[in-house]
Coordinates of C-alpha atoms in Angstrom, one line a residue:
Y10 CA 9.8 -8.1 -17.1
A11 CA 8.9 -4.7 -15.6
S12 CA 11.7 -2.7 -14.2
W13 CA 12.1 -2.2 -10.4
I14 CA 11.7 1.5 -10.7
K15 CA 8.4 1.2 -12.5
R16 CA 7.2 -1.2 -9.8
V17 CA 8.2 1.3 -7.1
A18 CA 6.5 4.2 -9.0
A19 CA 3.3 2.1 -9.4
Y20 CA 3.4 1.4 -5.6
L21 CA 3.8 5.1 -4.8
V22 CA 0.8 6.0 -7.1
D23 CA -1.3 3.3 -5.3
Q24 CA -0.2 4.6 -1.9
L25 CA -1.1 8.2 -2.9
I26 CA -4.6 7.0 -4.0
G27 CA -5.1 5.3 -0.6
A28 CA -3.9 8.5 1.2
L29 CA -6.2 10.7 -0.8
A30 CA -9.1 8.5 0.1
G31 CA -8.2 9.0 3.8
L32 CA -8.2 12.8 3.4
P33 CA -11.3 13.3 5.6
A34 CA -9.4 11.7 8.5
L35 CA -6.5 14.0 8.0
V36 CA -8.7 17.1 7.8
A37 CA -10.6 16.1 11.0
Y38 CA -7.3 15.4 12.8
V39 CA -5.8 18.8 11.9
I40 CA -9.0 20.6 13.0
W41 CA -9.0 18.7 16.3
M42 CA -5.3 19.5 16.9
V43 CA -5.8 23.2 16.1
R44 CA -8.8 23.3 18.4
A45 CA -7.1 21.4 21.2
A46 CA -3.7 23.1 21.1
P47 CA -4.5 26.1 23.2
N48 CA -5.8 23.8 26.0
A49 CA -2.9 21.3 25.9
V50 CA -0.5 21.3 28.9
T51 CA 2.9 19.7 28.6
D52 CA 4.6 18.3 31.7
P53 CA 8.1 19.8 31.8
V54 CA 9.6 16.7 33.3
T55 CA 8.0 13.9 31.3
G56 CA 7.0 15.8 28.2
E57 CA 3.6 14.2 28.5
V58 CA 0.8 16.2 27.0
T59 CA -2.4 16.4 29.1
S60 CA -5.6 18.3 29.3
M61 CA -6.5 18.0 25.7
P62 CA -10.2 17.7 24.8
D63 CA -11.4 14.7 23.1
P64 CA -12.3 15.0 19.4
S65 CA -15.8 16.2 18.7
A66 CA -18.4 13.7 17.4
L67 CA -18.0 15.1 13.9
E68 CA -14.2 14.9 14.1
G69 CA -14.3 11.4 15.4
V70 CA -16.7 10.3 12.7
L71 CA -14.6 12.0 9.9
M72 CA -11.5 10.3 11.3
L73 CA -13.2 6.9 11.3
V74 CA -14.8 7.4 7.9
G75 CA -11.5 8.6 6.4
A76 CA -9.6 5.6 7.8
L77 CA -12.2 3.1 6.6
L78 CA -12.4 4.7 3.2
S79 CA -8.6 4.6 2.8
L80 CA -8.5 0.9 3.8
A81 CA -11.4 0.1 1.4
V82 CA -10.0 1.9 -1.6
T83 CA -6.6 0.4 -1.0
F84 CA -8.0 -3.1 -0.7
W85 CA -10.2 -2.7 -3.8
N86 CA -7.3 -1.3 -5.8
V87 CA -4.4 -3.5 -4.7
V88 CA -6.2 -6.8 -4.0
I89 CA -9.4 -6.9 -6.0
R90 CA -8.7 -4.8 -9.1
Q91 CA -5.2 -5.9 -9.5
G92 CA -6.2 -9.5 -8.9
K93 CA -8.9 -9.4 -11.5
T94 CA -7.2 -7.3 -14.2
G95 CA -3.5 -7.7 -13.3
Q96 CA -3.3 -3.9 -12.8
S97 CA -3.8 -1.7 -9.8
I98 CA -4.3 2.0 -10.8
G99 CA -0.6 2.5 -10.3
K100 CA 0.4 -0.4 -12.5
S101 CA -2.1 0.7 -15.1
A102 CA -0.6 4.2 -15.1
L103 CA 2.9 2.8 -15.5
G104 CA 1.9 0.3 -18.2
I105 CA 2.8 -2.8 -16.2
M106 CA 0.8 -5.8 -15.0
L107 CA 0.9 -8.7 -12.5
I108 CA 0.3 -12.2 -14.0
G109 CA 0.8 -15.8 -13.1
E110 CA 4.1 -17.0 -14.4
R111 CA 2.7 -20.2 -15.9
T112 CA -0.8 -19.0 -17.0
R113 CA 0.2 -15.5 -18.2
Q114 CA -3.2 -14.4 -16.8
P115 CA -4.2 -12.3 -13.8
I116 CA -4.1 -14.4 -10.6
G117 CA -7.5 -13.4 -9.2
A118 CA -8.4 -11.5 -6.1
G119 CA -7.9 -14.6 -3.8
G120 CA -4.5 -15.3 -5.2
N121 CA -3.5 -11.7 -5.0
F122 CA -4.6 -11.5 -1.4
L123 CA -2.3 -14.4 -0.6
R124 CA 0.5 -12.6 -2.6
Q125 CA 0.0 -9.5 -0.4
L126 CA 0.3 -11.7 2.7
A127 CA 3.5 -13.2 1.2
H128 CA 4.9 -9.7 1.0
I129 CA 5.2 -9.9 4.8
I130 CA 8.2 -12.1 4.1
D131 CA 9.7 -9.5 1.8
G132 CA 9.6 -7.0 4.7
L133 CA 10.6 -9.4 7.5
I134 CA 14.1 -9.8 6.1
C135 CA 15.0 -6.2 6.4
N136 CA 13.0 -5.4 3.3
I137 CA 15.5 -7.3 1.1
G138 CA 12.6 -9.1 -0.6
Y139 CA 11.4 -5.8 -2.1
L140 CA 14.9 -5.1 -3.4
W141 CA 15.2 -8.7 -4.9
P142 CA 14.0 -7.6 -8.4
L143 CA 17.1 -5.5 -8.7
W144 CA 19.3 -8.6 -9.2
D145 CA 16.8 -11.3 -10.0
A146 CA 16.6 -12.5 -13.7
K147 CA 12.8 -12.4 -13.7
R148 CA 12.7 -9.2 -11.5
Q149 CA 10.6 -11.1 -8.9
T150 CA 10.2 -10.3 -5.2
I151 CA 10.3 -13.2 -2.8
A152 CA 6.5 -13.0 -2.7
D153 CA 6.4 -13.3 -6.5
K154 CA 8.6 -16.4 -6.2
I155 CA 6.3 -17.9 -3.6
M156 CA 3.2 -17.2 -5.6
N157 CA 4.8 -17.9 -9.0
T158 CA 3.9 -14.4 -10.3
I159 CA 5.7 -12.0 -12.5
V160 CA 5.2 -8.3 -13.3
V161 CA 5.6 -7.5 -17.0
E162 CA 5.3 -4.6 -19.4
K163 CA 1.8 -4.4 -20.8
N164 CA 1.8 -4.5 -24.6

């Protein structure tokens, strides 16, 4: 079974890839803030910032495109790619893969989508579900237990 630290490292790689895909949104946001800052007025009592211009059309489009691109790349990587091959880009880089416990095969995009939804339970209980692999014999999260999946070293 894959170690918890490898799973965390793979998650961080996957998050970095999603963030890089969203770079156009960040660039547009920074440009807007730099352009808007001289016009901003802060209320001394409430701290509310007013009198900021709206983003330009180009800034708005870049923010929307960056956000959608980030979501699309993340969905493709974490749900579709990992579902079909057992490996997201992060898992591939760390040499680990997600498989069905019984079949020892990738669980498919649909099964992986349900697994991602099951991760909500991991987070709802103060993120304990994500720490579960630290003491579990099969190093499974609660979502893994629900979906009967394991993360293993790829040989």
